[in-house]
N, CA, C and O atoms as a printed pandas DataFrame, in Angstrom:
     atom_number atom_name residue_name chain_id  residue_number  x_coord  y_coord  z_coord
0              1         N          UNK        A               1  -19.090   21.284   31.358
1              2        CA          UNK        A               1  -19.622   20.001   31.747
2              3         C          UNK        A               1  -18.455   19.081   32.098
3              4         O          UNK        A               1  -17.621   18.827   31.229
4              5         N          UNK        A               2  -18.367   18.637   33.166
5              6        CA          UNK        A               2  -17.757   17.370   33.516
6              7         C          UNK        A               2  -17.737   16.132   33.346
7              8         O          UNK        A               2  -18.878   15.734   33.583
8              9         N          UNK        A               3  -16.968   15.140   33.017
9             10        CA          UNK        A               3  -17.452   13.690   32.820
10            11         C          UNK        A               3  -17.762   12.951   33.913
11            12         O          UNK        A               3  -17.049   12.753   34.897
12            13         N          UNK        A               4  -19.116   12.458   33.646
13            14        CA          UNK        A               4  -19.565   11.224   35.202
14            15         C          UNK        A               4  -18.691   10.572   35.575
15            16         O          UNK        A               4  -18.759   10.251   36.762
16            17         N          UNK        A               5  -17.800   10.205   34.980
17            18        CA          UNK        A               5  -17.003    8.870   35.425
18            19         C          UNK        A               5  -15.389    9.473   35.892
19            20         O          UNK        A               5  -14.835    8.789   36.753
20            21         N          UNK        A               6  -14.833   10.354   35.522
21            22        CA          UNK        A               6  -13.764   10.871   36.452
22            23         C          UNK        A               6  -13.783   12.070   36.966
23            24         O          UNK        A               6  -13.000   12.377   37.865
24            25         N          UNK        A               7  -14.776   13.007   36.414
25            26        CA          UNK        A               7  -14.916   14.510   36.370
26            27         C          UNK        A               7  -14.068   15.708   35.837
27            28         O          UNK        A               7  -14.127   16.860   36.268
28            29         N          UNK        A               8  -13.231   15.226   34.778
29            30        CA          UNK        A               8  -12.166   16.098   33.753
30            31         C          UNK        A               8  -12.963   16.811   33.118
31            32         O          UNK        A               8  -14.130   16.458   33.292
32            33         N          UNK        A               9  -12.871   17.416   32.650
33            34        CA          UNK        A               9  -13.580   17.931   31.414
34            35         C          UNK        A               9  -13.660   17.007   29.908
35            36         O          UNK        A               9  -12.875   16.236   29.357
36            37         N          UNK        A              10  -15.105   17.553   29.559
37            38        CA          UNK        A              10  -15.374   16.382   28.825
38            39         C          UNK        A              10  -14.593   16.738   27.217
39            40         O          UNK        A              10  -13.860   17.725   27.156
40            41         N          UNK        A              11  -14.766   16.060   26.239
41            42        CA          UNK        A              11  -14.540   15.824   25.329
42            43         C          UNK        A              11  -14.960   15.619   24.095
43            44         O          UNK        A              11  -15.126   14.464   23.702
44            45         N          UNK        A              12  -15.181   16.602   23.354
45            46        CA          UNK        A              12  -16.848   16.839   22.453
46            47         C          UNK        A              12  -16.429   14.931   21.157
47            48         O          UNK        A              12  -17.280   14.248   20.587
48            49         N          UNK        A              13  -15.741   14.835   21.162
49            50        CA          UNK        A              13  -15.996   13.432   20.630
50            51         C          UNK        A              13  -16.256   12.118   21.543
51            52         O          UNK        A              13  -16.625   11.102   20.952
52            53         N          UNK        A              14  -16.095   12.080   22.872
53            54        CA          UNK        A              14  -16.491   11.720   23.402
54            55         C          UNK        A              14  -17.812   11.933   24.599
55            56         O          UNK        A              14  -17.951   11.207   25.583
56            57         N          UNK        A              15  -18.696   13.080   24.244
57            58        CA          UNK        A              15  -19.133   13.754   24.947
58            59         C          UNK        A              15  -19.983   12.499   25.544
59            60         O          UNK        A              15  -19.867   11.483   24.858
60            61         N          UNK        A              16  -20.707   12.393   26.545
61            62        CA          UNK        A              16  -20.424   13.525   27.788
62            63         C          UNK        A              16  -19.120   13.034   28.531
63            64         O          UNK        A              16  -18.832   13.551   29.611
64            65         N          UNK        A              17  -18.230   11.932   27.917
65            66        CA          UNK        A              17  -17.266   11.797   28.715
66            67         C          UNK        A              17  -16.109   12.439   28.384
67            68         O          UNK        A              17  -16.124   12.986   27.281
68            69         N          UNK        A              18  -14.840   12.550   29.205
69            70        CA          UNK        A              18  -13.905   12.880   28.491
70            71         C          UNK        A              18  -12.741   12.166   27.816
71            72         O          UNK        A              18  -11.632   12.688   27.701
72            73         N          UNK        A              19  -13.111   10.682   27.278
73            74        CA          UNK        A              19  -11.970   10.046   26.951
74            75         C          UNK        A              19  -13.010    8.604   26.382
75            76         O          UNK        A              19  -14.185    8.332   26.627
76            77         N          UNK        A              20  -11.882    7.839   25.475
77            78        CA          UNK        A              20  -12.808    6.528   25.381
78            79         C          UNK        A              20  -12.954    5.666   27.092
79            80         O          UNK        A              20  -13.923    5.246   27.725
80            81         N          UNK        A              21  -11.601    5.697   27.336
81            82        CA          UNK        A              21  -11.294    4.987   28.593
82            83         C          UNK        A              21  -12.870    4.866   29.070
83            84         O          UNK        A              21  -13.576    3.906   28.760
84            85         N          UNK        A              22  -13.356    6.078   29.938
85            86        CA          UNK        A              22  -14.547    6.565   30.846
86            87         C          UNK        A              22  -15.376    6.270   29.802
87            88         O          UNK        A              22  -15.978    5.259   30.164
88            89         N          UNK        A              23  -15.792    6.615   28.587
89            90        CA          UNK        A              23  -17.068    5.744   27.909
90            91         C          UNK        A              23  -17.375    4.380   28.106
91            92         O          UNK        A              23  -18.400    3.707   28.213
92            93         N          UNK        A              24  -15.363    4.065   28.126
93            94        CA          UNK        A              24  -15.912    1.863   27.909
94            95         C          UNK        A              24  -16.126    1.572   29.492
95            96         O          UNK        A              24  -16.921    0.681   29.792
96            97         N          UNK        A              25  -15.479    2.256   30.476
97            98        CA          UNK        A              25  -15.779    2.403   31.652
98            99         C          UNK        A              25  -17.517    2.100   32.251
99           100         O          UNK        A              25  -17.943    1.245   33.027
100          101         N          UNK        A              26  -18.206    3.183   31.517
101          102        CA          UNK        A              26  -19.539    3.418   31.893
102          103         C          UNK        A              26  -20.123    2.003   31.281
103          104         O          UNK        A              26  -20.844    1.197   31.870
104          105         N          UNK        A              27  -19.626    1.928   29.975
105          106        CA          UNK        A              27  -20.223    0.503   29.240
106          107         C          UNK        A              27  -20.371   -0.465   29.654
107          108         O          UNK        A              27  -21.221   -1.313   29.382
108          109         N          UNK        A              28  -19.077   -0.471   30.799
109          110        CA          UNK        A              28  -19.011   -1.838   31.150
110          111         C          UNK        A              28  -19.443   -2.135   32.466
111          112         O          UNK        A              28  -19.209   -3.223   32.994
112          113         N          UNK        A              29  -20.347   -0.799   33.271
113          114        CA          UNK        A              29  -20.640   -0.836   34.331
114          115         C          UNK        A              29  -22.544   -1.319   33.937
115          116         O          UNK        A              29  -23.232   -2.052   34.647
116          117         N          UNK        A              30  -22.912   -0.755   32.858
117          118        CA          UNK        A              30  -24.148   -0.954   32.529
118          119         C          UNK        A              30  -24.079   -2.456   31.855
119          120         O          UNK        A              30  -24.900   -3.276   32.269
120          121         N          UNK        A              31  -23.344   -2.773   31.056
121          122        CA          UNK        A              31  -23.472   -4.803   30.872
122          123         C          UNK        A              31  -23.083   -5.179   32.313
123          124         O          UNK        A              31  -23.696   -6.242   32.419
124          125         N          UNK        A              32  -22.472   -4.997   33.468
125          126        CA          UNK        A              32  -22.521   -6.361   34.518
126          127         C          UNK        A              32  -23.418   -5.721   35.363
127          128         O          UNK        A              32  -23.314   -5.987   36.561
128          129         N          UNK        A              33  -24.432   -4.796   34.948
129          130        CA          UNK        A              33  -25.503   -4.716   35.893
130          131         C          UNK        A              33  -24.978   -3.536   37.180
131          132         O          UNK        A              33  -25.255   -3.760   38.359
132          133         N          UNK        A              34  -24.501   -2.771   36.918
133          134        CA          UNK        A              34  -23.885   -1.999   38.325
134          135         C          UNK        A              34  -24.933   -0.901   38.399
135          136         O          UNK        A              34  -25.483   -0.459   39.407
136          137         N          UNK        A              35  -25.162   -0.415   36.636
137          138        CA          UNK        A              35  -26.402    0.259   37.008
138          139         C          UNK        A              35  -27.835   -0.460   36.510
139          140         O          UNK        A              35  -27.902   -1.464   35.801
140          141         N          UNK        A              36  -28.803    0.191   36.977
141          142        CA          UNK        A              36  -30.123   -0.169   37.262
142          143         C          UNK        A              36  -31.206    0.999   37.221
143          144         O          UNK        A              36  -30.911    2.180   37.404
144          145         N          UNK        A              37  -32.345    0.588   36.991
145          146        CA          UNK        A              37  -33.204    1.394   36.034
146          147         C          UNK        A              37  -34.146    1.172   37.434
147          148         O          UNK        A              37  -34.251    0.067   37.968
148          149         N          UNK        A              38  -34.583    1.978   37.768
149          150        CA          UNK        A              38  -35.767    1.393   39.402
150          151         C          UNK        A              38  -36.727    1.153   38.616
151          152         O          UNK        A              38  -36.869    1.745   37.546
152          153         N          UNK        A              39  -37.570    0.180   39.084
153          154        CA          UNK        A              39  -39.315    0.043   38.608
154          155         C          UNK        A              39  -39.163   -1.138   39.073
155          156         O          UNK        A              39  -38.190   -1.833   39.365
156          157         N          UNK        A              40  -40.377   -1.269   39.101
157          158        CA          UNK        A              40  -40.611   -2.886   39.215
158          159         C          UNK        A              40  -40.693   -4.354   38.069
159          160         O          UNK        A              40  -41.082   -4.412   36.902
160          161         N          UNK        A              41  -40.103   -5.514   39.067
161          162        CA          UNK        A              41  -39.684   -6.602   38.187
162          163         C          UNK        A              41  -40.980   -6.920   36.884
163          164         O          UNK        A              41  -42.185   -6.919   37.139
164          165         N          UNK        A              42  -40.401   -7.171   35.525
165          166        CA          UNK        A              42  -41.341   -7.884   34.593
166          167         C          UNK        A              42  -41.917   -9.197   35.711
167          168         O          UNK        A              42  -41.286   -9.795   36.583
168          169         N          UNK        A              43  -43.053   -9.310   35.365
169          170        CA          UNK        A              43  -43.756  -10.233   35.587
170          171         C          UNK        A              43  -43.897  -11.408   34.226
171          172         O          UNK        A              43  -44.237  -11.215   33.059
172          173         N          UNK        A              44  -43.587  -12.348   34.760
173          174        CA          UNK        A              44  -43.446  -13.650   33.698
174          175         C          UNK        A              44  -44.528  -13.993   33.422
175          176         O          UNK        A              44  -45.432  -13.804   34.237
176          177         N          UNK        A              45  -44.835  -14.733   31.933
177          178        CA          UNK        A              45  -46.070  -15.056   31.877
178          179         C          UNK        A              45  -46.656  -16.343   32.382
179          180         O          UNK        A              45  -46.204  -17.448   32.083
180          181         N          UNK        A              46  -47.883  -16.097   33.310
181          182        CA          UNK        A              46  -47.624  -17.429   34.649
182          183         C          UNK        A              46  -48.305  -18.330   33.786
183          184         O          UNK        A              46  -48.099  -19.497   34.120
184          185         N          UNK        A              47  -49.167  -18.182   32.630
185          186        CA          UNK        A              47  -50.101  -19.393   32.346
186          187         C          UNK        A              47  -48.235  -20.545   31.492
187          188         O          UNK        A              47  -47.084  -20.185   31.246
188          189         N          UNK        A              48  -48.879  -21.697   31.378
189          190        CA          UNK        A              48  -47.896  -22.584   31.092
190          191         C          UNK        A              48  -47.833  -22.768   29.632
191          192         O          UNK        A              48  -48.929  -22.845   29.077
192          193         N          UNK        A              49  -46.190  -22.904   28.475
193          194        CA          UNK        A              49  -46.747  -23.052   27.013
194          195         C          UNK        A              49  -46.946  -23.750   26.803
195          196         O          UNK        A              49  -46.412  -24.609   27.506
196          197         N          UNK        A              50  -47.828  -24.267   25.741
197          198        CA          UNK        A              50  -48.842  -25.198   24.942
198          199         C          UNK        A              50  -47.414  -26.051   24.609
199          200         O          UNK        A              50  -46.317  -25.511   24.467
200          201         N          UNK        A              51  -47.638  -27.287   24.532
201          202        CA          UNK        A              51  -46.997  -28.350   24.410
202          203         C          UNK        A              51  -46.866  -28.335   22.812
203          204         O          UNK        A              51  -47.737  -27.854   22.087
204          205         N          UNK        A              52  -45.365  -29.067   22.221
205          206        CA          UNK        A              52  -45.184  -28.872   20.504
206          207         C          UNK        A              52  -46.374  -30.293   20.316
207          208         O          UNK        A              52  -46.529  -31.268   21.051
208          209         N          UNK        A              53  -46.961  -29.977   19.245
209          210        CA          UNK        A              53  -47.870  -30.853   19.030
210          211         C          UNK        A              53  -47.277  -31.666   18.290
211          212         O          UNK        A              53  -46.480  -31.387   17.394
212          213         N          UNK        A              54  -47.893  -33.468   18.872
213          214        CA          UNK        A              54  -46.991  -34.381   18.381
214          215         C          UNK        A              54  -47.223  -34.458   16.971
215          216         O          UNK        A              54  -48.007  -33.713   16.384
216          217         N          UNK        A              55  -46.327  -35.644   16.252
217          218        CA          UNK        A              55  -46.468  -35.506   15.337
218          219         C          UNK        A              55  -47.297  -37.091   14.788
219          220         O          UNK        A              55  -47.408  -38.210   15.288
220          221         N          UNK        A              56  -47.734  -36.477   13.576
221          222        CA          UNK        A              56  -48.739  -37.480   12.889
222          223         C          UNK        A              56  -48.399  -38.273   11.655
223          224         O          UNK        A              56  -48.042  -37.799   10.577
224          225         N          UNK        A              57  -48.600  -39.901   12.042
225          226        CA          UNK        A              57  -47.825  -40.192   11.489
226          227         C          UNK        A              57  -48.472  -40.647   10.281
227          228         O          UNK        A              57  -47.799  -41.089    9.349
């Protein structure tokens, strides 16, 4: 098996990559969004929230 991110051979403590480098690599491609999951967008909930109820004095 090869690692996704440089294609060395991987590294059974780092499996499936072969190094930390290419793990924090991948990590840090999935937090700024590089990868992406296809489907379609959540839909927000359209009704509006209930207002904090005032208070009584």
């Amino acid at each position: 098996m090869s690692c996704p991110i440089c294609g060395k051979e991987t590294a059974a403590k780092y499996r499936p990559f072969c190094s930390k480098r290419c793990a924090d690599v991948d990590l840090a491609r999935w937090l700024n969004g590089s990868y992406v999951i296809p489907g379609d967008l959540a839909e927000e909930d359209e009704s509006p929230a209930d207002p904090p109820a005032a208070p009584q004095p």
